[in-house]
Structures are given as structure tokens and as C-alpha cells.
Coordinates of C-alpha atoms and ligand atoms in Angstrom, one line a residue:
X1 CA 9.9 84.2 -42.3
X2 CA 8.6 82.3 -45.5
X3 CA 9.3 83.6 -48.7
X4 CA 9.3 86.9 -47.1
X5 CA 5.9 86.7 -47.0
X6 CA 5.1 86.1 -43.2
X7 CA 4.8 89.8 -41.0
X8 CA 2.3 88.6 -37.8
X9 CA 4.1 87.1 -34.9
X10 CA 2.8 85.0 -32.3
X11 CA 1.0 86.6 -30.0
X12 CA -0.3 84.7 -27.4
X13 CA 1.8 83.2 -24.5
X14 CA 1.3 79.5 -23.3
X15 CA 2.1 79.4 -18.9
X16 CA 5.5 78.0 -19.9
X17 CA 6.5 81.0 -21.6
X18 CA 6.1 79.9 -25.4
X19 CA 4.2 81.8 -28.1
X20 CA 1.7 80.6 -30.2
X21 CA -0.5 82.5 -33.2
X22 CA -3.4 83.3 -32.1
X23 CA -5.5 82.0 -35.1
X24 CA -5.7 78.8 -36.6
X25 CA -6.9 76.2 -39.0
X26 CA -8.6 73.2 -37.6
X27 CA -7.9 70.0 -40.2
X28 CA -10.2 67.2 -39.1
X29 CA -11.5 65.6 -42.4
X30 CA -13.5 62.8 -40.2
X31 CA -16.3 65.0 -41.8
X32 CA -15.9 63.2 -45.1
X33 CA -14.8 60.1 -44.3
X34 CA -18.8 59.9 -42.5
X35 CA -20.1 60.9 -45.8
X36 CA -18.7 59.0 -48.2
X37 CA -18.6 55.2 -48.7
X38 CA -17.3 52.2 -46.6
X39 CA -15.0 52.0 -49.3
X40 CA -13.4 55.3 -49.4
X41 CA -13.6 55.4 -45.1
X42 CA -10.9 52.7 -45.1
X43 CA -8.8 54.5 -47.0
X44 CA -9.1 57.2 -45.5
X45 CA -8.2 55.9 -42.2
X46 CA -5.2 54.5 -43.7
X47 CA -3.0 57.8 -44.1
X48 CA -1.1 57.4 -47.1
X49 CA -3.2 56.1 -49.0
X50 CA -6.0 59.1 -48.6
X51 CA -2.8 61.7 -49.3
X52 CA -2.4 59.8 -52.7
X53 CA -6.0 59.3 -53.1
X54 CA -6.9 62.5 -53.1
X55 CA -3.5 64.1 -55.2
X56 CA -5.1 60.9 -57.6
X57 CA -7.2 61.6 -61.1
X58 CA -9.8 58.9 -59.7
X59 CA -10.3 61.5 -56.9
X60 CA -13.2 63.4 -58.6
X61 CA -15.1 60.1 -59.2
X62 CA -15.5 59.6 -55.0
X63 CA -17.3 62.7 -54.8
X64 CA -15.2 63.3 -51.3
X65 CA -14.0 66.4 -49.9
X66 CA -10.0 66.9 -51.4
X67 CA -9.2 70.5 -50.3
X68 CA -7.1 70.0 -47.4
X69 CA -3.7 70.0 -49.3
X70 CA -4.4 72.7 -51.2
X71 CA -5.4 75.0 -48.0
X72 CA -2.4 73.3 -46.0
X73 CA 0.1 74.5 -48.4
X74 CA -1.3 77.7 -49.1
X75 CA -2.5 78.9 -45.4
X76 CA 1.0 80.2 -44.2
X77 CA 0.9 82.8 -47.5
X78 CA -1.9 84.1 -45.5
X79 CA -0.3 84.0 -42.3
X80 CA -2.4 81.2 -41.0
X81 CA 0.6 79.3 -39.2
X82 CA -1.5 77.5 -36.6
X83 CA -2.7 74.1 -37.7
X84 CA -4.8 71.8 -35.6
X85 CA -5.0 67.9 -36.1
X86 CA -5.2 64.6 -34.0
X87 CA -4.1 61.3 -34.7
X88 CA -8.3 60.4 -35.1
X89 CA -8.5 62.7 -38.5
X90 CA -7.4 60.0 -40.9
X91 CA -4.9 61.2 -43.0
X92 CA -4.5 65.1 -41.8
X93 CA -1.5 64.2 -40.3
X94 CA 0.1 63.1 -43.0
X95 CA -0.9 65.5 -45.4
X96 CA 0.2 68.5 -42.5
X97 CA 4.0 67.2 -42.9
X98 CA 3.7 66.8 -46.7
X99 CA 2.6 70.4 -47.7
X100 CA 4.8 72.4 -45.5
X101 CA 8.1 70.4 -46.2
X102 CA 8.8 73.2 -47.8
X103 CA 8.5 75.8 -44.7
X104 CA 10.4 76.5 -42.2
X105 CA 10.0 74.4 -39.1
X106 CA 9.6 77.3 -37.2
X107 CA 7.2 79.4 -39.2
X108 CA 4.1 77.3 -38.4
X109 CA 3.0 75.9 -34.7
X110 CA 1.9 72.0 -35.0
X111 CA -1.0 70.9 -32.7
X112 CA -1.9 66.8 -32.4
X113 CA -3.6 64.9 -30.0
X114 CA -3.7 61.8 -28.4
X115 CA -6.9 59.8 -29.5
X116 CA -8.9 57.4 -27.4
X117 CA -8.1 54.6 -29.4
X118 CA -4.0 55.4 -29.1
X119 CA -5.0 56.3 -24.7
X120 CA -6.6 52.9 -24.4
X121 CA -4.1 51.1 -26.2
X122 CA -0.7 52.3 -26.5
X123 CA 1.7 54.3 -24.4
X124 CA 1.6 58.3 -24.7
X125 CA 5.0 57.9 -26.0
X126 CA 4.3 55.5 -28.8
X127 CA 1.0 57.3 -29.7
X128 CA 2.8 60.4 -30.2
X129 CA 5.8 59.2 -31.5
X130 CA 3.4 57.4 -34.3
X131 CA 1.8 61.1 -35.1
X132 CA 5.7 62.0 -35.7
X133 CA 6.4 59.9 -38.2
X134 CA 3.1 60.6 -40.1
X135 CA 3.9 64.2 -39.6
X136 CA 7.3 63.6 -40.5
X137 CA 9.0 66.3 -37.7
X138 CA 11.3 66.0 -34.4
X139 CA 8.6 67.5 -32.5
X140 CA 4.8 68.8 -32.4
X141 CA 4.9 72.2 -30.7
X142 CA 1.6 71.6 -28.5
X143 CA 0.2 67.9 -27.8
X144 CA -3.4 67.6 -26.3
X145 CA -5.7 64.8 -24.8
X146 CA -8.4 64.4 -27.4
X147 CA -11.1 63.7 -24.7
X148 CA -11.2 62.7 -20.8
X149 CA -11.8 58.9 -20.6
X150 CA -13.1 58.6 -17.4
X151 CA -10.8 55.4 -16.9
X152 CA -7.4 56.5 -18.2
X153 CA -7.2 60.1 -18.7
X154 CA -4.9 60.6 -15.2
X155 CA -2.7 58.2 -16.2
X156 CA -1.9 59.3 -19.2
X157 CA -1.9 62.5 -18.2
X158 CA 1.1 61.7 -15.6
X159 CA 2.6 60.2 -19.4
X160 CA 1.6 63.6 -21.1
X161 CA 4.3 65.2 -18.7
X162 CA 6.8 62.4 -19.2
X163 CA 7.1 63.3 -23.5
X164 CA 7.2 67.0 -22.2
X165 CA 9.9 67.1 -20.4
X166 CA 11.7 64.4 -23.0
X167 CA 11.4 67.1 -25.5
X168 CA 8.9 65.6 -28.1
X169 CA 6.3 68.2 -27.4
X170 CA 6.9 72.3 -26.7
X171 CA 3.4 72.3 -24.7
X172 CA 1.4 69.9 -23.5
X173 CA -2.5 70.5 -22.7
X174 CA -6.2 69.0 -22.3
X175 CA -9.2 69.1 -25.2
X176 CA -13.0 68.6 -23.8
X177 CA -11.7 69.0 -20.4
X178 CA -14.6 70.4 -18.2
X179 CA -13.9 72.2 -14.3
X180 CA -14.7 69.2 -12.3
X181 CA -11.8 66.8 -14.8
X182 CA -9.3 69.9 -14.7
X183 CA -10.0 69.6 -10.3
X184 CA -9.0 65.9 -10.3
X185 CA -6.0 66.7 -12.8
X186 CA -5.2 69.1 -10.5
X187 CA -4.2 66.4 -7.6
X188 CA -2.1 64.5 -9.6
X189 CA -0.3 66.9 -12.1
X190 CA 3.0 68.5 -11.4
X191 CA 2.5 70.4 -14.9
X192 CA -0.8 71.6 -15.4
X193 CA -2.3 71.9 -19.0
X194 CA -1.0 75.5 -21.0
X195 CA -4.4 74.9 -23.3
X196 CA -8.1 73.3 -22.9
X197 CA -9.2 73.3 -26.2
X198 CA -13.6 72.5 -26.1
X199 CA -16.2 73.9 -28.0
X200 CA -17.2 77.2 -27.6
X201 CA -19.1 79.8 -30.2
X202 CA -21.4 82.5 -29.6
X203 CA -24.6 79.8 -28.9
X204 CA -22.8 77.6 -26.3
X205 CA -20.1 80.3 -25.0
X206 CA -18.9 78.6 -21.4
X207 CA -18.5 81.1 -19.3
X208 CA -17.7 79.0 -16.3
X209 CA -15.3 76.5 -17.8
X210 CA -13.6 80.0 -19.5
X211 CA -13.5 81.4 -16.4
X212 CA -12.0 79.0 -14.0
X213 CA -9.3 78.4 -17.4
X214 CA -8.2 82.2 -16.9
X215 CA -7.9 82.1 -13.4
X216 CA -5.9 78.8 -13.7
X217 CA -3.2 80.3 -16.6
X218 CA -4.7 77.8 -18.9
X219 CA -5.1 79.6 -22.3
X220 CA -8.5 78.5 -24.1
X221 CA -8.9 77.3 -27.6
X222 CA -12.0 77.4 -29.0
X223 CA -13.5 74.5 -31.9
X224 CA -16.0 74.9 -33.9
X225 CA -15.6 78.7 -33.1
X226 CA -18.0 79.6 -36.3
X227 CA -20.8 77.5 -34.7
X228 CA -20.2 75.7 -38.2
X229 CA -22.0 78.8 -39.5
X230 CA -25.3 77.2 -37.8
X231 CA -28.7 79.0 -39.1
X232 CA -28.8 80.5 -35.7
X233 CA -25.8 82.5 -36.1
X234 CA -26.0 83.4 -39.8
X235 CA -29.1 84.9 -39.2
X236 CA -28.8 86.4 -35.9
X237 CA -30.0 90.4 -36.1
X238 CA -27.3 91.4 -33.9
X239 CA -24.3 89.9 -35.8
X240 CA -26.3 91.5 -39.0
X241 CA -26.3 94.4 -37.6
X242 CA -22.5 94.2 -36.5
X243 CA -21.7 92.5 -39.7
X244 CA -22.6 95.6 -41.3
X245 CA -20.8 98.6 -38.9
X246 CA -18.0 96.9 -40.2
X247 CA -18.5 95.7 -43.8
X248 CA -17.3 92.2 -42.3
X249 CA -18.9 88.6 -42.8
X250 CA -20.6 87.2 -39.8
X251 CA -17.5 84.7 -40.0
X252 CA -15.2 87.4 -39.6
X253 CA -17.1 89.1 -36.2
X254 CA -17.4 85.9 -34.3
X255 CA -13.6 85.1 -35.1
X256 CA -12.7 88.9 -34.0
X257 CA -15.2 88.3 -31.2
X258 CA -13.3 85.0 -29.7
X259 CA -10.4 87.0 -30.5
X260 CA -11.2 89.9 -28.2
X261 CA -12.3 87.9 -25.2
X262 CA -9.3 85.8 -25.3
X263 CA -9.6 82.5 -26.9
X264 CA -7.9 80.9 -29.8
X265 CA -10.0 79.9 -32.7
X266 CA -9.6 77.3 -35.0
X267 CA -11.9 77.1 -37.5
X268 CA -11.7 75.0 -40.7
X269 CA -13.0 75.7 -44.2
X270 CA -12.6 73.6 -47.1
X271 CA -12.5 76.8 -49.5
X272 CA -9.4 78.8 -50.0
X273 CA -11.5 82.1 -50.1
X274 CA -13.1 81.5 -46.2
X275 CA -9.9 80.9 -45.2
X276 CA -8.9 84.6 -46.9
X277 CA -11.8 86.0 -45.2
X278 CA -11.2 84.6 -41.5
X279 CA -7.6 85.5 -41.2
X280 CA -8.5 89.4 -42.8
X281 CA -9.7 90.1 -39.1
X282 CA -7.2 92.4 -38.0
X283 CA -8.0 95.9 -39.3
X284 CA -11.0 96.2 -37.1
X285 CA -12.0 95.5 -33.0
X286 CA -15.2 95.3 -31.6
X287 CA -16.5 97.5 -29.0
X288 CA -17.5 96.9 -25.5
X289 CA -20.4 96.9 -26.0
X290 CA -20.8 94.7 -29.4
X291 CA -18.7 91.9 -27.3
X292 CA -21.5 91.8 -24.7
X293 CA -24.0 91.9 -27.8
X294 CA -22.6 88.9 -28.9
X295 CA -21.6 86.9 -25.5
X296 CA -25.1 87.5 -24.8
X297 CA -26.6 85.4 -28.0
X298 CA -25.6 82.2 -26.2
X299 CA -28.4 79.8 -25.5
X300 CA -26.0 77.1 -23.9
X301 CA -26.7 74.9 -27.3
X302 CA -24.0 72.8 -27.5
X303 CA -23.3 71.6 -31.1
X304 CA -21.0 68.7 -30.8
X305 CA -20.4 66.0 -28.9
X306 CA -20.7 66.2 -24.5
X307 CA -17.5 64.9 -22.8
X308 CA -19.7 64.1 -19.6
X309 CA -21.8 62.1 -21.5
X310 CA -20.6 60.7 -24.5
X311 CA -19.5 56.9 -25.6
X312 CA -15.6 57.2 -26.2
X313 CA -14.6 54.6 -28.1
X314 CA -17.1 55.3 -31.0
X315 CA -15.4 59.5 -31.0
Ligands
NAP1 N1 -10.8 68.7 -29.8 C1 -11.9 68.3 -30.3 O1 -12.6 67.3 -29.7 C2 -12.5 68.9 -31.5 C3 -13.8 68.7 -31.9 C4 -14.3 69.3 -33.0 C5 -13.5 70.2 -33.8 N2 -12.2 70.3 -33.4 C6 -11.3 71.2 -34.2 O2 -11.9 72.4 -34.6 C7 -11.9 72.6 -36.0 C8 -13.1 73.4 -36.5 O3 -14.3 72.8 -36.0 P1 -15.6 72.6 -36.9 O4 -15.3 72.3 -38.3 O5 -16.5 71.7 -36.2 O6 -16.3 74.0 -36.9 P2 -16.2 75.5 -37.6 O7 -14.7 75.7 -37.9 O8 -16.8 76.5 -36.7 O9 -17.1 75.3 -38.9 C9 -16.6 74.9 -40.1 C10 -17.8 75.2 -41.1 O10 -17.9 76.6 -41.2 C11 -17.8 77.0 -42.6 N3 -17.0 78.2 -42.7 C12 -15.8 78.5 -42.3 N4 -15.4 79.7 -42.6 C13 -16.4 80.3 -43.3 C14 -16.6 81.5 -43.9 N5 -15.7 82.5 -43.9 N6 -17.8 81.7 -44.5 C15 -18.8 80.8 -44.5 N7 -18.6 79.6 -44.0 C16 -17.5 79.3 -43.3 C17 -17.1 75.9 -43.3 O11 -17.7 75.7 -44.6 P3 -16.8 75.9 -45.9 O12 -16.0 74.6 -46.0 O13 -17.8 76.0 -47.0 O14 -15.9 77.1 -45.7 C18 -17.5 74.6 -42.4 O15 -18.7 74.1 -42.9 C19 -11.8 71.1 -36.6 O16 -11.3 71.0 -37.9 C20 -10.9 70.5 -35.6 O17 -9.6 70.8 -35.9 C21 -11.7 69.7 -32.3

């Protein structure tokens, strides 16, 4: 409990028997860095420095994103206790373990990942034992392969299991992972993934991938679970219509929606208020039918990048 303030509990269970909210806040802040100068994406990539940047007066002057410590420290009030980052989003690492020093360690669930830089380059150990120190803490409470180089991704799985069983992870799992790199995982692991965290929202819902994750105890997380509030969704008839029944946001049905069939979604906002709005979504469940309403939008329109056919080393 923080500050008394916590009351939800975690509600989903990972295949090794560990609970985890079933909500959560997705930190990258790679967003900015692509929009801002050269100048500013070197200091952002140095971690830091963007933490002090951005608590800095000159801030303002960059005309770059500076939200993320704000949100961080103020999401667990609002019982948003699942945070999402990787060692690829510059400096949310850092800023993670600065804001909830003052929490208890066990009132929010930590999720990192190992980036293709740190899978081409360094051992899972150091790579993960580098996103400790930035996150100042003993432990991250789920650790994930960012995406599935072709070249190295069973080997460092085989590593994955290694800092599991070592204790410097509570879970240990797979992003951007499709069926046919989950089958090859499959004759090497002795531990298979607890979570496959890949893009999924109502236009690109994966069905098949979601599927064969169920039937293989591997709990989904969805990213970009709000479609990034793409045109296509805000002004989809059907979620108006829904949006309506229920005097929600669009936001707040395709959150419930993700919520209903399963999946964990981690959405990110740099406003306080959207973050208000997507965790008010539990005074109200969908019907039935208004899931199939919704499941039924998708148009397989996938929004970010393709693991089978993307270039790795520029993710
Ligand atoms: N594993 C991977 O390879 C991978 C890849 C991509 C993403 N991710 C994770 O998933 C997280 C989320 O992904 P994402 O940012 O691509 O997609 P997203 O969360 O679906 O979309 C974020 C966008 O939606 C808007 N939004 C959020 N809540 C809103 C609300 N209540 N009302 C109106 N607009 C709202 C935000 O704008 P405002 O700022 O204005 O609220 C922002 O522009 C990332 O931060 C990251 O942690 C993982």
C-alpha cells in the first residue's frame, strides 16, 4: 500500500504463478528524441543527463516532450502500478527509479527489456544488470526480448533463463515474438516466455498469434493498444456508438475492450488527465456482443514496425 492510497491488486497470473496489474503505462520517450534536434537526441540517449535536462529551466527552450516524471511519480496515486520500459528508451529508465524512490518496491511491477544493441553486443547478464543500475533496484519483476534477431535471439534466450533462475528478474518473456519464432523457441527452451508483448489494437488485432499465446500459458501484452488514437479509430461509428452507451472515451472502450479479451495494455500518454481517464475503466464491461463489434473493426493494419521484416539494428 502507498500512502494508503493503493485498493486494486494484481490480477492477472503470469505461468509461474506471479501476479501482475493488469494495466499499465508504457514509457518509451524514443518519440521525442526523433523529433527534436541532433543536439538534444544525444542527450537524451545519455540517461542522466535527459533526467536533469528535463527537471532543468532550459527545458522549455528545447521544445521536447518533459512529462514523463511527472506521470511516473504520480501514476501509482491512480493505481497505475505497471510501468513498461527498455533499455532503447533513452532515459525512461532512469527517470522509472528516480520518481518512485519513494514507493514501495513492491507496490509497482517493473518491466525492461533487452535491446538489440545490448543482444548483439553484451551478455544478457550485463545488459540487464546495466538497466539495474539505471533503474536503481535489486531486481525488475518481468524482463523481455525487445525483438527476435534472427541471428541471436535463441541464444540469448537460453541467457534469458540463466538471470531467471539467478534471481535478477521475477519473469522472463518475449516482445514482437510471432508463432513461427515462439515454435523454434520452443526446441530450445526449458522455460517458455510468461508474456509476448506485440502490437495489437482494434485495426491489427492478431487473432492467430493471440490464440496459439493462450493455448501456450503465455499471457499477452498488448502496445500501442489505443492504436495511438489513429483517425480510424477515433472515428469509428461503432466505438461512437459504444462510446456513448457508456458515457466513456473511445480510449477508455478499447482499453476495457483489450481488458475483456485478455490482454494487458500499456498505453502511454504524456498528459496527466489521459492517464486519469484510461485507468477509470473499471465501473463498466462490455457486452458480448460490443466485444465482437469491436474485434470485428480490425483491418490487419499494422501501425508499427514488422518483426519479420524489419532492419534491427536501426529499431
Ligand atoms: N515492445 C515493443 O517493441 C514496443 C513497441 C512500441 C510500443 N511499446 C510500448 O507500448 C507503449 C504504448 O505504445 P504507443 O505509444 O505506441 O501507443 P498508444 O499507447 O496506443 O498511443 C499513445 C498515444 O495515444 C494518445 N492517448 C493515450 N491516452 C489517450 C486518451 N485518454 N485520450 C486521447 N489520446 C490518448 C497519446 O496522446 P497524449 O500524449 O496526448 O495523451 C499518444 O499520442 C510504449 O510507450 C511502449 O512502452 C513497445
Amino acid at each position: 500500500m502507498i500512502n494508503g492510497e493503493i485498493t486494486t491488486s494484481y490480477k492477472r497470473i503470469l505461468s509461474n504463478g506471479i501476479s501482475i496489474p493488469e494495466m499499465g503505462f508504457g514509457t518509451d520517450i524514443a518519440q521525442t528524441w526523433r523529433n527534436s534536434s541532433n543536439r538534444v537526441t544525444k542527450i537524451y540517449r545519455r540517461t542522466k543527463q535527459y533526467y536533469k535536462l528535463v527537471k532543468s529551466k532550459n527545458f522549455k527552450r528545447l521544445k521536447v516532450d518533459n512529462s514523463l516524471p511527472k506521470i511516473v511519480k504520480y501514476a501509482p496515486k491512480l493505481n497505475c502500478r505497471l510501468f513498461d520500459t527498455s533499455r532503447a528508451y533513452g532515459g525512461s529508465e532512469y527517470v522509472l527509479g528516480h520518481e518512485l524512490k519513494g514507493y514501495n518496491r513492491d507496490d509497482y511491477f517493473i518491466i525492461t527489456k533487452l535491446s538489440n544493441f545490448d543482444q548483439k553486443n553484451k551478455t544478457v547478464k550485463e545488459a540487464i544488470i546495466s538497466s539495474l543500475e539505471q533503474l536503481n533496484m535489486d531486481y525488475v519483476d518481468l524482463y523481455l526480448i525487445h525483438w527476435p534477431q534472427t541471428d541471436t535471439y535463441l541464444k540469448s534466450w537460453k541467457q534469458m533463463e540463466q538471470i531467471y533462475k539467478e534471481g535478477l528478474c521475477r519473469a522472463i518473456g518475449v516482445c514482437n515474438f510471432n508463432i513461427h519464432h515462439l515454435e523454434e523457441l520452443k526446441k530450445v527452451a526449458e522455460i517458455m516466455p510468461m508474456v509476448n508483448q506485440f502490437e495489437c489494437h482494434p485495426l491489427f488485432t492478431q487473432n492467430n498469434l493471440i490464440d496459439y499465446c493462450n493455448e501456450n500459458g503465455i499471457q499477452v501484452m498488448a502496445y500501442t493498444p489505443t492504436g495511438r488514437m489513429d483517425f480510424r479509430l477515433k472515428r469509428n461509428r461503432k466505438l461512437e456508438i459504444i462510446s456513448k452507451n457508456y458515457n466513456k472515451s473511445i480510449p477508455q472502450i478499447i482499453l476495457r475492450w483489450h481488458m475483456q479479451n485478455g490482454n494487458i495494455p500499456i498505453v502511454n500518454t504524456t498528459k496527466l488527465d489521459h492517464l486519469r481517464e484510461n485507468m477509470d475503466i473499471f465501473d463498466f464491461e462490455l457486452t458480448n456482443q460490443e466485444v465482437e463489434q469491436i474485434n470485428s473493426i480490425n483491418i490487419n493494419s499494422r501501425l508499427r514496425y514488422d518483426p519479420d521484416n524489419c532492419d534491427f539494428d536501426r529499431l
